[in-house]
Short mmCIF file of C-alpha atoms in Angstrom, two decimals:
data_model
loop_
_atom_site.label_atom_id
_atom_site.label_comp_id
_atom_site.label_asym_id
_atom_site.label_seq_id
_atom_site.Cartn_x
_atom_site.Cartn_y
_atom_site.Cartn_z
CA GLY W 21 -30.74 -31.37 23.92
CA ALA W 22 -27.82 -31.13 21.56
CA GLY W 23 -28.82 -27.77 20.16
CA VAL W 24 -31.21 -24.88 20.56
CA SER W 25 -34.74 -25.87 19.65
CA GLN W 26 -37.41 -23.42 18.55
CA THR W 27 -41.09 -24.09 18.07
CA PRO W 28 -43.09 -23.64 15.98
CA SER W 29 -40.82 -23.46 12.96
CA ASN W 30 -43.57 -21.66 11.07
CA LYS W 31 -46.54 -19.72 12.33
CA VAL W 32 -49.18 -17.99 10.24
CA THR W 33 -51.63 -15.82 12.09
CA GLU W 34 -54.09 -13.04 11.47
CA LYS W 35 -53.60 -9.42 12.37
CA GLY W 36 -54.66 -8.78 15.95
CA LYS W 37 -54.06 -12.31 17.23
CA TYR W 38 -51.80 -13.39 20.08
CA VAL W 39 -48.71 -15.49 19.39
CA GLU W 40 -46.25 -17.42 21.55
CA LEU W 41 -42.87 -18.61 20.33
CA ARG W 42 -40.89 -21.10 22.38
CA CYS W 43 -37.16 -21.62 22.79
CA ASP W 44 -35.40 -24.59 24.40
CA PRO W 45 -31.76 -23.63 24.96
CA ILE W 46 -28.78 -25.91 25.29
CA SER W 47 -28.83 -27.57 28.68
CA GLY W 48 -26.75 -25.64 31.19
CA HIS W 49 -26.58 -22.43 29.18
CA THR W 50 -27.47 -19.59 31.51
CA ALA W 51 -27.77 -16.83 28.93
CA LEU W 52 -30.61 -16.78 26.40
CA TYR W 53 -31.14 -14.25 23.62
CA TRP W 54 -34.02 -13.35 21.32
CA TYR W 55 -33.48 -11.67 17.96
CA ARG W 56 -35.78 -10.72 15.12
CA GLN W 57 -34.57 -11.00 11.53
CA SER W 58 -36.34 -9.46 8.58
CA LEU W 59 -35.57 -10.49 5.01
CA GLY W 60 -32.16 -9.27 3.91
CA GLN W 61 -31.29 -7.86 7.32
CA GLY W 62 -29.09 -8.87 10.21
CA PRO W 63 -30.53 -10.20 13.45
CA GLU W 64 -32.03 -7.37 15.49
CA PHE W 65 -31.53 -7.68 19.23
CA LEU W 66 -34.72 -7.91 21.28
CA ILE W 67 -33.91 -9.16 24.78
CA TYR W 68 -31.53 -11.36 26.69
CA PHE W 69 -31.78 -13.27 29.94
CA GLN W 70 -29.20 -14.24 32.50
CA GLY W 71 -30.90 -17.06 34.34
CA THR W 72 -34.51 -16.14 35.01
CA GLY W 73 -34.13 -12.39 34.79
CA ALA W 74 -34.10 -10.14 31.76
CA ALA W 75 -30.66 -8.54 31.80
CA ASP W 76 -31.45 -6.24 28.88
CA ASP W 77 -34.83 -5.80 27.19
CA SER W 78 -33.99 -2.58 25.40
CA GLY W 79 -34.62 -4.13 21.97
CA LEU W 80 -38.28 -4.98 22.51
CA PRO W 81 -40.04 -2.67 20.04
CA ASN W 82 -43.11 -1.88 22.15
CA ASP W 83 -45.28 -3.18 24.94
CA ARG W 84 -46.94 -5.75 22.69
CA PHE W 85 -43.77 -7.81 23.00
CA PHE W 86 -42.91 -9.68 26.16
CA ALA W 87 -40.61 -12.58 27.02
CA VAL W 88 -40.31 -14.84 30.03
CA ARG W 89 -37.92 -17.47 31.30
CA PRO W 90 -39.48 -18.55 34.58
CA GLU W 91 -37.16 -21.43 35.47
CA GLY W 92 -34.00 -20.24 33.80
CA SER W 93 -34.25 -22.70 30.93
CA VAL W 94 -37.10 -22.57 28.39
CA SER W 95 -38.13 -19.12 27.22
CA THR W 96 -41.31 -17.89 25.56
CA LEU W 97 -41.60 -14.78 23.43
CA LYS W 98 -45.13 -13.42 23.50
CA ILE W 99 -46.58 -11.01 20.97
CA GLN W 100 -49.98 -9.44 21.56
CA ARG W 101 -52.24 -7.88 18.93
CA THR W 102 -49.94 -8.90 16.11
CA GLU W 103 -49.40 -6.52 13.22
CA ARG W 104 -48.24 -7.22 9.68
CA GLY W 105 -44.95 -5.53 10.49
CA ASP W 106 -44.23 -8.22 13.07
CA SER W 107 -43.70 -10.72 10.25
CA ALA W 108 -40.11 -11.93 10.49
CA VAL W 109 -37.96 -14.83 11.61
CA TYR W 110 -37.54 -14.85 15.37
CA LEU W 111 -34.22 -16.33 16.40
CA CYS W 112 -33.27 -17.66 19.79
CA ALA W 113 -29.71 -18.27 20.96
CA SER W 114 -28.09 -19.45 24.14
CA SER W 115 -24.62 -19.32 25.63
CA THR W 116 -22.66 -20.02 28.74
CA THR W 117 -21.99 -16.96 30.80
CA GLY W 118 -18.64 -16.10 29.26
CA ARG W 119 -18.27 -12.47 30.13
CA GLY W 120 -16.60 -10.76 27.23
CA ALA W 121 -16.39 -13.98 25.22
CA ASN W 122 -20.00 -14.77 24.57
CA VAL W 123 -20.40 -17.23 21.71
CA LEU W 124 -24.05 -17.70 20.83
CA THR W 125 -25.52 -20.95 19.54
CA PHE W 126 -28.63 -20.25 17.50
CA GLY W 127 -31.74 -22.21 16.80
CA ALA W 128 -33.19 -22.42 13.29
CA GLY W 129 -35.76 -19.76 14.09
CA SER W 130 -39.52 -19.40 14.09
CA ARG W 131 -40.91 -17.79 10.96
CA LEU W 132 -43.91 -15.64 11.82
CA THR W 133 -46.27 -14.44 9.11
CA VAL W 134 -49.04 -12.04 10.05
CA LEU W 135 -51.76 -11.77 7.42
CA GLY R 14 -25.95 5.42 18.31
CA GLU R 15 -24.49 1.96 18.63
CA SER R 16 -24.25 0.11 15.35
CA VAL R 17 -22.28 -2.42 13.42
CA GLY R 18 -22.32 -2.18 9.67
CA LEU R 19 -20.77 -3.63 6.58
CA HIS R 20 -19.20 -1.98 3.54
CA LEU R 21 -20.53 -4.36 0.85
CA PRO R 22 -23.87 -6.16 0.78
CA THR R 23 -22.80 -8.73 -1.86
CA LEU R 24 -19.43 -10.23 -2.73
CA SER R 25 -18.74 -12.59 -5.65
CA VAL R 26 -15.54 -14.62 -5.56
CA GLN R 27 -14.06 -17.24 -7.86
CA GLU R 28 -13.84 -20.69 -6.34
CA GLY R 29 -10.36 -21.21 -4.97
CA ASP R 30 -9.65 -17.51 -4.49
CA ASN R 31 -9.47 -15.77 -1.15
CA SER R 32 -12.46 -13.80 0.15
CA ILE R 33 -12.32 -10.70 2.29
CA ILE R 34 -15.45 -9.48 4.04
CA ASN R 35 -15.34 -6.14 5.81
CA CYS R 36 -17.18 -4.66 8.74
CA ALA R 37 -17.19 -1.26 10.43
CA TYR R 38 -18.28 -0.78 14.00
CA SER R 39 -19.02 2.43 15.83
CA ASN R 40 -18.86 1.57 19.53
CA SER R 41 -15.29 1.96 20.75
CA ALA R 42 -16.31 0.38 24.08
CA SER R 43 -16.97 -2.99 22.46
CA ASP R 44 -14.38 -5.49 23.66
CA TYR R 45 -15.22 -8.64 21.75
CA PHE R 46 -16.15 -9.33 18.13
CA ILE R 47 -17.58 -12.37 16.42
CA TRP R 48 -18.16 -13.48 12.84
CA TYR R 49 -21.18 -15.62 12.05
CA LYS R 50 -22.17 -17.49 8.90
CA GLN R 51 -25.83 -17.95 8.01
CA GLU R 52 -27.06 -20.39 5.39
CA SER R 53 -30.54 -20.22 3.96
CA GLY R 54 -33.20 -21.38 6.41
CA LYS R 55 -30.78 -21.74 9.30
CA GLY R 56 -29.70 -19.71 12.27
CA PRO R 57 -26.31 -17.96 12.30
CA GLN R 58 -23.35 -20.21 13.04
CA PHE R 59 -20.21 -19.13 14.86
CA ILE R 60 -17.07 -18.91 12.72
CA ILE R 61 -14.39 -17.09 14.68
CA ASP R 62 -14.03 -14.46 17.37
CA ILE R 63 -11.47 -11.95 18.55
CA ARG R 64 -11.00 -9.92 21.70
CA SER R 65 -10.21 -6.24 21.56
CA ASN R 66 -6.70 -6.79 22.97
CA MET R 67 -5.76 -8.68 19.80
CA ASP R 68 -5.42 -7.53 16.19
CA LYS R 69 -5.39 -10.89 14.44
CA ARG R 70 -6.67 -14.38 15.03
CA GLN R 71 -6.48 -17.39 12.76
CA GLY R 72 -8.66 -20.44 12.48
CA GLN R 73 -8.99 -23.15 9.89
CA ARG R 74 -9.03 -21.31 6.52
CA VAL R 75 -10.31 -18.16 8.25
CA THR R 76 -8.56 -15.15 9.71
CA VAL R 77 -10.09 -12.21 11.51
CA LEU R 78 -8.33 -8.86 11.61
CA LEU R 79 -9.23 -6.07 14.00
CA ASN R 80 -8.15 -2.47 13.55
CA LYS R 81 -9.30 -0.52 16.59
CA THR R 82 -7.87 2.74 15.33
CA VAL R 83 -10.39 2.92 12.49
CA LYS R 84 -12.95 0.59 14.09
CA HIS R 85 -12.74 -1.95 11.31
CA LEU R 86 -13.06 -5.72 11.31
CA SER R 87 -12.45 -8.12 8.44
CA LEU R 88 -12.92 -11.81 7.78
CA GLN R 89 -10.58 -13.52 5.36
CA ILE R 90 -11.50 -16.91 3.93
CA ALA R 91 -8.71 -18.77 2.18
CA ALA R 92 -9.31 -20.93 -0.89
CA THR R 93 -13.03 -20.23 -1.01
CA GLN R 94 -15.20 -23.28 -1.58
CA PRO R 95 -18.82 -23.67 -2.77
CA GLY R 96 -19.82 -24.50 0.79
CA ASP R 97 -18.72 -21.03 1.86
CA SER R 98 -21.71 -19.52 0.05
CA ALA R 99 -23.76 -17.84 2.76
CA VAL R 100 -24.44 -14.51 4.43
CA TYR R 101 -21.74 -13.40 6.83
CA PHE R 102 -22.41 -11.16 9.81
CA CYS R 103 -20.05 -9.45 12.15
CA ALA R 104 -21.28 -8.86 15.67
CA GLU R 105 -19.96 -6.89 18.60
CA ASN R 106 -20.27 -7.67 22.27
CA HIS R 107 -20.63 -4.70 24.54
CA ARG R 108 -19.26 -5.13 28.04
CA ASP R 109 -22.80 -5.80 29.21
CA ASP R 110 -23.02 -8.88 26.95
CA LYS R 111 -25.55 -7.26 24.62
CA ILE R 112 -24.57 -8.60 21.21
CA ILE R 113 -25.34 -6.44 18.18
CA PHE R 114 -25.23 -7.70 14.60
CA GLY R 115 -24.46 -5.89 11.38
CA LYS R 116 -26.54 -6.08 8.19
CA GLY R 117 -24.52 -8.87 6.57
CA THR R 118 -22.63 -9.61 3.36
CA ARG R 119 -23.80 -12.28 0.96
CA LEU R 120 -20.90 -14.29 -0.43
CA HIS R 121 -21.36 -15.83 -3.90
CA ILE R 122 -18.90 -18.43 -5.11
CA LEU R 123 -18.37 -18.45 -8.87
CA PRO R 124 -17.46 -21.78 -10.50
#
């Protein structure tokens, strides 16, 4: 597609439930990033992929969070046993592999609310 | 630890004046810096970037200055317009392509 697409745009769930957030990057972009953004804060790095592999997952807060990109295109961020503190906007971005000049194109985000 | 931060959380500027948004970074190994603009309900949008081997780069109405000695980055917007109202983030790219964002500055344009 022309841009990065994220679904759902809004997700309301109950504490303890499982959630999946999907990201469709720009076609041909090999790098894909996930960020979490709380109100009034900057995007917080979670994980990024080069192709199918996670190049850096140091930002995932705990083992309830997991992300996959099995075919090197679409990615899914999975959150188990959601907690109220997981409420945030989850942003996805993609880029070409421009080492040292890595301009990210972001999607509009998925707003997650955990009740 | 590694971090990118900003001096001012909110900046109010008269329409038509120039805006200067500042950013401090702490990782001297970072070799590439980017400014993003985020409007309400949208993802961040690229504005301008600069490599660490440069100290200034100009775009259309925007200029980024990099001072590696004091680890400081600034974004200058000329002739600020109402459409410039947004939150601005600086970000740094470590050599491993991990991109870290600062907290952001909200820019208000006064009529």
